[in-house]
Short mmCIF file of C-alpha atoms and ligand atoms in Angstrom, two decimals:
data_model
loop_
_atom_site.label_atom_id
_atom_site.label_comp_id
_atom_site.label_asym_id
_atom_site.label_seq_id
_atom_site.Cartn_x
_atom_site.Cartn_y
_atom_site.Cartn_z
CA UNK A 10 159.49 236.19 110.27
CA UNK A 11 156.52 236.13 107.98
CA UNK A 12 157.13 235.89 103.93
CA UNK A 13 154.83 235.62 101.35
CA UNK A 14 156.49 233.64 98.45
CA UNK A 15 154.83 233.65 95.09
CA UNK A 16 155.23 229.96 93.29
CA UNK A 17 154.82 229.83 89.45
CA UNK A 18 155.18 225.71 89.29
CA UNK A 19 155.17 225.96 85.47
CA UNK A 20 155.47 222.91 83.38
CA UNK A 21 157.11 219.71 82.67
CA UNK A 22 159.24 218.96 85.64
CA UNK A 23 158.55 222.16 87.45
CA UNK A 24 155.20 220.87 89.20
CA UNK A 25 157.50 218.20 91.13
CA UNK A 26 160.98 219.74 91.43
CA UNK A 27 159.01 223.12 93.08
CA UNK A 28 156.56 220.41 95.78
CA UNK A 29 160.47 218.88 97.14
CA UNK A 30 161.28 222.75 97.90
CA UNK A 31 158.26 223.62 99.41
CA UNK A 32 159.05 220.93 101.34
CA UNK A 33 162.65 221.77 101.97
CA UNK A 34 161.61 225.57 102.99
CA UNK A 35 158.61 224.54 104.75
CA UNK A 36 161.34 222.18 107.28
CA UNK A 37 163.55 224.87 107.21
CA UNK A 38 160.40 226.94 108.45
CA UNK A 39 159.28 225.00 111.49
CA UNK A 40 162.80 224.93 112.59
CA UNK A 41 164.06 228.30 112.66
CA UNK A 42 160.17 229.44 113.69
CA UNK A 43 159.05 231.40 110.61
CA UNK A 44 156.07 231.53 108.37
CA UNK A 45 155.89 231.08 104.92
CA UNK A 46 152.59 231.69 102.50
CA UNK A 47 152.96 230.49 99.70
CA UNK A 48 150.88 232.18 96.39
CA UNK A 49 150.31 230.43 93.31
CA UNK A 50 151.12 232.04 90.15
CA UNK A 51 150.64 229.92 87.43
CA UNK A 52 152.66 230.86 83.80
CA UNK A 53 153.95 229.15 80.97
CA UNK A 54 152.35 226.82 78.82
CA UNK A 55 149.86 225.59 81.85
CA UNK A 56 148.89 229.16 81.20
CA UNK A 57 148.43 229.33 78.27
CA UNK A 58 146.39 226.29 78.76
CA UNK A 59 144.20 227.81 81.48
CA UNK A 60 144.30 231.61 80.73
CA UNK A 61 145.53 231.85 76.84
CA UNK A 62 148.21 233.60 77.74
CA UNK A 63 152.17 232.59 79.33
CA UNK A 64 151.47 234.98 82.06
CA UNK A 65 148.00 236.13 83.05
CA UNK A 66 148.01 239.68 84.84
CA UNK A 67 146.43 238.17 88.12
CA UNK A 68 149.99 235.66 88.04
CA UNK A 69 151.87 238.97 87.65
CA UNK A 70 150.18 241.05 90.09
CA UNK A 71 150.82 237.99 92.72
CA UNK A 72 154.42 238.15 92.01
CA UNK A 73 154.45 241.49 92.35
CA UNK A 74 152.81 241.72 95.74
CA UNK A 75 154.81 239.37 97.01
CA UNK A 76 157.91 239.15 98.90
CA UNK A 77 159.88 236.55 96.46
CA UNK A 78 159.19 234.29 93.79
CA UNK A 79 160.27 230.82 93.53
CA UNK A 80 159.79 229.41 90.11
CA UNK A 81 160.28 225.52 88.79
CA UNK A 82 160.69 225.53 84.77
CA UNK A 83 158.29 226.59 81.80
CA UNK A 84 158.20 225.55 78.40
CA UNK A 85 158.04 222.30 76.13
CA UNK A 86 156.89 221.01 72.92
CA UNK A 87 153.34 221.13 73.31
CA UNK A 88 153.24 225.16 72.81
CA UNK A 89 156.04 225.19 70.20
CA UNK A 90 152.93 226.22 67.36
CA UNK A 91 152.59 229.17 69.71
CA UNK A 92 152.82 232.62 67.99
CA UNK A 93 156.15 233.98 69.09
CA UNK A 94 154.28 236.27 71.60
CA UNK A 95 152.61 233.92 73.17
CA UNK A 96 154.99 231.30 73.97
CA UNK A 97 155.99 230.06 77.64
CA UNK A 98 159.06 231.53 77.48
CA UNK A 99 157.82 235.04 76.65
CA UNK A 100 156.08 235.10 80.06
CA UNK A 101 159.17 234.44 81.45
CA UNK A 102 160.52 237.05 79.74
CA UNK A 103 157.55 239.75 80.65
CA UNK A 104 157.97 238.58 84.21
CA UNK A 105 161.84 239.81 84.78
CA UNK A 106 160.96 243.07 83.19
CA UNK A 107 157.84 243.96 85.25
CA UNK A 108 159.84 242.72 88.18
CA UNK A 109 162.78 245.02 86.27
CA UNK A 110 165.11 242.12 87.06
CA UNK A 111 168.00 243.64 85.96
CA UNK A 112 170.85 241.06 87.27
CA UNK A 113 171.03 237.08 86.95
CA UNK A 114 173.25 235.36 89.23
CA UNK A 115 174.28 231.82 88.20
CA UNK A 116 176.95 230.17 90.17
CA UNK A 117 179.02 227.38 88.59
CA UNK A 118 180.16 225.34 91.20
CA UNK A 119 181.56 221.71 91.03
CA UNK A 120 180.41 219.46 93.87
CA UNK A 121 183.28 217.63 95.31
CA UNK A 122 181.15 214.29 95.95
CA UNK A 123 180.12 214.47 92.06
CA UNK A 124 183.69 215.56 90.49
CA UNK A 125 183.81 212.61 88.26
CA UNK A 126 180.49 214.04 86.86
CA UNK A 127 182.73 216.47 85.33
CA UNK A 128 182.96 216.16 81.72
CA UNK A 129 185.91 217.92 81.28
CA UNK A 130 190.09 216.27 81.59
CA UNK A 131 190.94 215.33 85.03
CA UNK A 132 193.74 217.36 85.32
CA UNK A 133 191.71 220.20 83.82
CA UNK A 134 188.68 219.85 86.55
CA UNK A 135 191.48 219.19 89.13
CA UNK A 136 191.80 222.87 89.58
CA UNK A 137 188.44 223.09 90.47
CA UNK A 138 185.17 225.41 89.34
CA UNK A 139 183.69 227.86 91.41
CA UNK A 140 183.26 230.97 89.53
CA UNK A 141 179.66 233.04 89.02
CA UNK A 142 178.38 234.36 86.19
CA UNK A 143 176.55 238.00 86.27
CA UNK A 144 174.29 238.02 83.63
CA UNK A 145 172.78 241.66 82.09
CA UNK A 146 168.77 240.68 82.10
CA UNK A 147 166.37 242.98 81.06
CA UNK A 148 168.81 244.75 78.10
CA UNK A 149 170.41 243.93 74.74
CA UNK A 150 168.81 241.84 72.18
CA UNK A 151 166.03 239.92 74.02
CA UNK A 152 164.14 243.02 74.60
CA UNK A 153 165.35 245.32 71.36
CA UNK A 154 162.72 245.06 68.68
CA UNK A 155 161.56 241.94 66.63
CA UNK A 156 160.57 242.21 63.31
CA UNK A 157 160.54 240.22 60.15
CA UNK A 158 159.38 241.88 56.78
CA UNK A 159 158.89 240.92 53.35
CA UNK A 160 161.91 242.88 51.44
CA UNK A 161 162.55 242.13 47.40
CA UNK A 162 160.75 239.26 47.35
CA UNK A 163 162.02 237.37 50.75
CA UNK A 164 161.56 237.88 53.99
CA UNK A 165 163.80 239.29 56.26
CA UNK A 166 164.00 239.48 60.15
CA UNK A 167 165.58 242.04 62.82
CA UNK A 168 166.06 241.81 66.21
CA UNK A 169 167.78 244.94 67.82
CA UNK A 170 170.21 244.83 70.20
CA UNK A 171 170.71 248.11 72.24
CA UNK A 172 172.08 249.12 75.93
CA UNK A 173 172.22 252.75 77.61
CA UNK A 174 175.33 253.26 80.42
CA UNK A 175 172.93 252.87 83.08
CA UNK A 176 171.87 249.73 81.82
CA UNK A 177 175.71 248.22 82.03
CA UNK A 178 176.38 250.43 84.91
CA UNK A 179 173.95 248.84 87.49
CA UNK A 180 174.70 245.12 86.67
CA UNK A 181 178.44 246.04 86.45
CA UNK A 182 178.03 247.56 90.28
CA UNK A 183 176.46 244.18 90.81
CA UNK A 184 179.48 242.40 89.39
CA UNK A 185 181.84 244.05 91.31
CA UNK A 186 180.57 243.90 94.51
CA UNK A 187 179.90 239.83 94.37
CA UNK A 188 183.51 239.59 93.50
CA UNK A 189 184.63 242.01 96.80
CA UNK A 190 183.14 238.81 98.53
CA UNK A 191 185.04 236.73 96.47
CA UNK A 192 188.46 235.81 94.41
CA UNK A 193 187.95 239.54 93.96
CA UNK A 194 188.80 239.13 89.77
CA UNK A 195 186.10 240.26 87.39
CA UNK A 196 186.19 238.85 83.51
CA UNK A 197 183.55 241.25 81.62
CA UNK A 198 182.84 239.28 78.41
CA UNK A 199 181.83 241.40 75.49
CA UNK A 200 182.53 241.82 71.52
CA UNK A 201 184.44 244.96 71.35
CA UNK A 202 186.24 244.12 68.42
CA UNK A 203 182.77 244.01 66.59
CA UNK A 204 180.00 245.53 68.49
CA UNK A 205 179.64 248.95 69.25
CA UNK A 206 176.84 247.63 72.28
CA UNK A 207 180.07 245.90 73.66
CA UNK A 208 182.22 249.44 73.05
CA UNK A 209 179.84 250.94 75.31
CA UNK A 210 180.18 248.06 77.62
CA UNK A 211 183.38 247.65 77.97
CA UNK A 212 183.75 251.45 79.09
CA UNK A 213 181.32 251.56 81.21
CA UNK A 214 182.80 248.75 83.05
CA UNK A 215 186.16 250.25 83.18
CA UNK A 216 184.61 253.90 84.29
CA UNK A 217 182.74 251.65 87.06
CA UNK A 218 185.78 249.38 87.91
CA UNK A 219 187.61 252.71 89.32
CA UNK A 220 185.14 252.40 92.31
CA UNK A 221 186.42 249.15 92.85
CA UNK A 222 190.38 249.15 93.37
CA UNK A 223 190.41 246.33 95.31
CA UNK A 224 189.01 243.87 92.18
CA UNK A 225 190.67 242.95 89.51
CA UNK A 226 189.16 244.02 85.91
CA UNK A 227 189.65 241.86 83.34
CA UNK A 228 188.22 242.00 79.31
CA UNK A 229 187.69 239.13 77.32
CA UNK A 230 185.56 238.36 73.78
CA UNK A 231 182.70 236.34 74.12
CA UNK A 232 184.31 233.60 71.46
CA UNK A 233 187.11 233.60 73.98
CA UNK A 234 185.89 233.22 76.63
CA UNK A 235 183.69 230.19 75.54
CA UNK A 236 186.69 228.76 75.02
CA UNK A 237 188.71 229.78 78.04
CA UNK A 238 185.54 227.76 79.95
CA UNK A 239 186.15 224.38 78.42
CA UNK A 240 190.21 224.88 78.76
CA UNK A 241 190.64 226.56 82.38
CA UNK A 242 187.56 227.59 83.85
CA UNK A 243 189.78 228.16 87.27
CA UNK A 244 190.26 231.36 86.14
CA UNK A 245 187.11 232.82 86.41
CA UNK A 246 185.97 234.31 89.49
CA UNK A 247 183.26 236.42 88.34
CA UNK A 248 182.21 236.71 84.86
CA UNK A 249 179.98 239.57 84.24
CA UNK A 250 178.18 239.75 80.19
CA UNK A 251 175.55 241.34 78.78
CA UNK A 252 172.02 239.50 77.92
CA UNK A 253 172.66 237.08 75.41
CA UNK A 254 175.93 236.27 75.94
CA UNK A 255 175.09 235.28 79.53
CA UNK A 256 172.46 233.32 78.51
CA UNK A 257 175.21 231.10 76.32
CA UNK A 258 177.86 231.26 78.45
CA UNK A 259 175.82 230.48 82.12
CA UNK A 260 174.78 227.03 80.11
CA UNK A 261 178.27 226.45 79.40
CA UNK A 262 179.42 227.37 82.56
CA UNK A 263 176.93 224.90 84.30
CA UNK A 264 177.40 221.66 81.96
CA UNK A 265 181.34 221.46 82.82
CA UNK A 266 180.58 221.48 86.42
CA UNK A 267 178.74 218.04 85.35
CA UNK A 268 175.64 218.71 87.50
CA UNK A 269 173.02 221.28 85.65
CA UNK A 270 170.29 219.80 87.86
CA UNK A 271 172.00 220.83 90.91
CA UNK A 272 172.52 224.60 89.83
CA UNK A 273 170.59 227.40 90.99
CA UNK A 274 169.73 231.23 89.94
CA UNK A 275 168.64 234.30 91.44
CA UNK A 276 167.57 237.59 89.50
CA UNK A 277 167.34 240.56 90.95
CA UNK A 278 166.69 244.45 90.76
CA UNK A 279 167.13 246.98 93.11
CA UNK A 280 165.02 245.99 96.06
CA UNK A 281 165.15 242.99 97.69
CA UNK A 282 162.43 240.90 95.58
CA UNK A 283 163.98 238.39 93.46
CA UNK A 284 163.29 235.69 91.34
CA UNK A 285 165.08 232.38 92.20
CA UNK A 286 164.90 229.18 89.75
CA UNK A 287 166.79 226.17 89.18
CA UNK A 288 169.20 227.14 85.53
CA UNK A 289 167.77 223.90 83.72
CA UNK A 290 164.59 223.86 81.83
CA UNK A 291 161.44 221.85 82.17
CA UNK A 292 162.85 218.29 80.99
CA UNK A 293 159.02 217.04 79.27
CA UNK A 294 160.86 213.69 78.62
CA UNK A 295 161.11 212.85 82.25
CA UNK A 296 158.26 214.96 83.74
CA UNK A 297 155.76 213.64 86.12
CA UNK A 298 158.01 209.89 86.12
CA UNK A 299 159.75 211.15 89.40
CA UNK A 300 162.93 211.14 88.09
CA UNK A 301 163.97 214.69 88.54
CA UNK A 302 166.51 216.05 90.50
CA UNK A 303 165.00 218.59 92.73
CA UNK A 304 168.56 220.05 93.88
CA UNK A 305 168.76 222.82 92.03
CA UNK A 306 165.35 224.02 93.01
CA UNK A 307 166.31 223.44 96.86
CA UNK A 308 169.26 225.53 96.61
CA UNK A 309 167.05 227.97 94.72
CA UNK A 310 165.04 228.15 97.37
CA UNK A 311 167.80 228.46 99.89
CA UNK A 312 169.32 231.75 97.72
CA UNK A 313 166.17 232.94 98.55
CA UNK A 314 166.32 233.02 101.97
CA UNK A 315 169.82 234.45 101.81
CA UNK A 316 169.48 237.18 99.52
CA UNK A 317 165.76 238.46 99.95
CA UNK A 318 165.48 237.77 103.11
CA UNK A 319 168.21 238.18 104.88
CA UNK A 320 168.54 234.36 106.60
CA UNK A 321 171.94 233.35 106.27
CA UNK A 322 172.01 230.63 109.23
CA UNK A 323 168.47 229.45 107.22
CA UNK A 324 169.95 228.99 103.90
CA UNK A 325 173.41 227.44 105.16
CA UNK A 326 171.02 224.76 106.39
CA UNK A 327 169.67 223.48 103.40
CA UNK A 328 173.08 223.91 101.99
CA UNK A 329 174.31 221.97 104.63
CA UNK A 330 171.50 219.47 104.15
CA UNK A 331 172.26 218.82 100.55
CA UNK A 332 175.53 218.23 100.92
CA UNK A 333 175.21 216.21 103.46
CA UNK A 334 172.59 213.59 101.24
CA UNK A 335 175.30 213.73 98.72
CA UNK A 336 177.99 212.41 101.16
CA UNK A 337 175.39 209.69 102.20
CA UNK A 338 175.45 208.72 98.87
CA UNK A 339 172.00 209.55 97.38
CA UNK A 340 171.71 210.62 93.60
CA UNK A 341 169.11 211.02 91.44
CA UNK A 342 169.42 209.77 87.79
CA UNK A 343 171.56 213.18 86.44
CA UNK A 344 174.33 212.54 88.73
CA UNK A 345 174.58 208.61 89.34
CA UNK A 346 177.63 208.26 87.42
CA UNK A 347 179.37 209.14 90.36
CA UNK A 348 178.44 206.49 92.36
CA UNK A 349 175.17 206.21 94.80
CA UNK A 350 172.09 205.44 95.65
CA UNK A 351 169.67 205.76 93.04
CA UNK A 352 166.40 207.85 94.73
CA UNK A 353 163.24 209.58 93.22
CA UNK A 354 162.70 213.15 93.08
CA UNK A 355 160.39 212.55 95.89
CA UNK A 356 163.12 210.77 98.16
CA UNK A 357 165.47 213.33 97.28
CA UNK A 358 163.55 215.96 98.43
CA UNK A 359 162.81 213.26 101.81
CA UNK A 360 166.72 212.78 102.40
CA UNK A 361 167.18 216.63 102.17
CA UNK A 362 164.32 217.29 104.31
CA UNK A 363 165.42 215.23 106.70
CA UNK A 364 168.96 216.70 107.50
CA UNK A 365 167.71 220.29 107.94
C1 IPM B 28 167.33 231.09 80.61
C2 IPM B 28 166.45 230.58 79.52
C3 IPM B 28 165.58 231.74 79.06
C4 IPM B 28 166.50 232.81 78.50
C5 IPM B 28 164.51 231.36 78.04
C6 IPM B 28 163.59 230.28 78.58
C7 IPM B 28 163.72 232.55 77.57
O1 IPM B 28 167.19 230.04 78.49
O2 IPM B 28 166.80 231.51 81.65
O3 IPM B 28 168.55 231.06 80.43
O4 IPM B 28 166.91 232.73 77.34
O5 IPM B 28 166.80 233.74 79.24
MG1 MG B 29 169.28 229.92 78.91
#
């Protein structure tokens, strides 16, 4: 098969984390006989750099035109001064709703090698963490209206958080289905008791869960269920939660498996286009020292091939391939409390390469 694959590189660590899965995909390529072109799209402060702007339309129209997009990390304290429009982040931002990237899939999943990465009790990570969390990402607050306004002699800001049933419907599909393929128990996280966005959520979740008879529905408050994370996370299967929430909860979710730079994402709509990232950011104290761990960027890459384009047997192999590194003992700088072999972002990517 023949892909084009768009690659925003973006900044700090992205340039290097994004070359090791290249790399990775480009192994993965020659072995299984397939071709893959890859398009640069640059956004995010390099952009802004270059173009003025976080995400220049020809960036967007290459995304767009192509048949996935693999992205490293944007962002860092050199475009902080930006104007709240124009920061990194708001390309970002502009991307998944051109894209109309409506789900974010983040799987929390503790690595057996690196367990005593784990941050939380022993007994507590002994029941192990493999849940997902189904993030709403186009919706709610991030995209409701901004404002801030002088009133009675201060100023005063708004943001506006708002979600239609179709909106919740579609992700909550989403939700359901990933856990038919699972533990088959959904947690939707909202605040009900507060929030009439999460009234509306909650029922529309409920209406939609009648589809599903199979999968358990579960409700739980956001405050909760930040807490539930740190005191049992076993019992999450998949968590589904509107914008914001997710966007707490996910970095949560992927600190107590002890390994955020091993983590990947995938966002999707309702094609077969998606966007697929490591969940850290762009690290700017480490970048460009090869010190970053280029895992969760590999596995990234290898949702990719298993979600948008169908290549299950292609994707197992790099899974297969990391793990396997792991086992030989190799660790880059995030994860050498568990024991190891200390190795580059470059020899990472080598090691991983090389068991493909
Ligand atoms: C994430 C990030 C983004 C978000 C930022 C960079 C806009 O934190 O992908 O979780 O808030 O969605
Ligand atoms: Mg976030």
């Amino acid at each position: 098969m023949k892909k084009a694959i768009a690659v925003i590189r973006g900044d700090g660590i992205g340039p290097e984390i994004v070359r090791e899965a290249l790399g990775v995909l480009d192994a993965a390529a020659a072995k299984f006989g397939h071709t893959f072109i890859y398009k640069e799209a640059p956004m995010g402060g390099c952009a802004i750099d270059e173009f003025g702007v976080p995400l220049p339309d020809s960036s967007l129209e290459t995304c767009l035109a192509s048949d996935s997009v693999l992205l490293g990390a944007v962002g860092g304290p050199k475009w902080d001064a930006q104007p709240p429009a124009n920061r990194p982040e708001r390309g970002l931002l502009k991307l998944r709703a051109a894209m109309e990237l409506y789900t974010n899939i983040r799987p929390a999943r503790m690595f057996q090698e690196l367990a005593s990465a784990c941050p939380l009790r022993a007994d507590i990570a002994a029941n192990g963490i493999d849940f997902i969390v189904v993030r709403e990402l186009i919706g709610g607050v991030y995209f409701g209206e901004h404002s801030t306004a002088e009133v009675d002699g201060e100023k005063k800001a708004t943001d506006i958080m708002a979600y239609s049933e179709h909106e919740i419907r579609r992700v909550a599909h989403v939700a359901f289905q990933t856990a038919q393929k699972r533990r088959k128990r959904v947690t939707s996280v909202d605040k009900a008791n507060v929030l009439d966005t999460s009234r509306l959520w909650r029922k529309v979740v409920t209406e939609v869960a009648a589809e599903y008879p199979d999968v358990e529905l579960l409700h739980m408050y956001v405050d909760n269920a930040a807490m539930q994370l740190v005191r049992d996370p076993s019992q999450f299967d998949v968590i589904v939660t509107e914008n914001l929430f997710g966007d707490i909860l996910s970095d949560e979710a992927s600190q107590i498996t002890g390994s955020i730079g091993m983590i990947p994402s995938s966002s999707m709509g309702a094609g077969t286009r998606g966007l697929y990232e490591p969940i850290h950011g762009s690290a700017p104290d480490i970048a460009g020292q090869n010190k970053a761990n280029p895992i969760g960027t590999i596995l990234a890459a290898a949702m990719m091939l298993r979600f948008s384009f169908d290549m299950a047997q292609e994707a197992d192999a790099i899974e297969r391939a990391v793990d396997e590194t792991l086992k030989a003992g190799f660790r880059c700088g995030d994860i050498l409390q568990t024991g190891g072999t200390l190795v580059g972002c470059r020899e990472m990517g080598t090691e991983i390469r090389k068991r493909i």
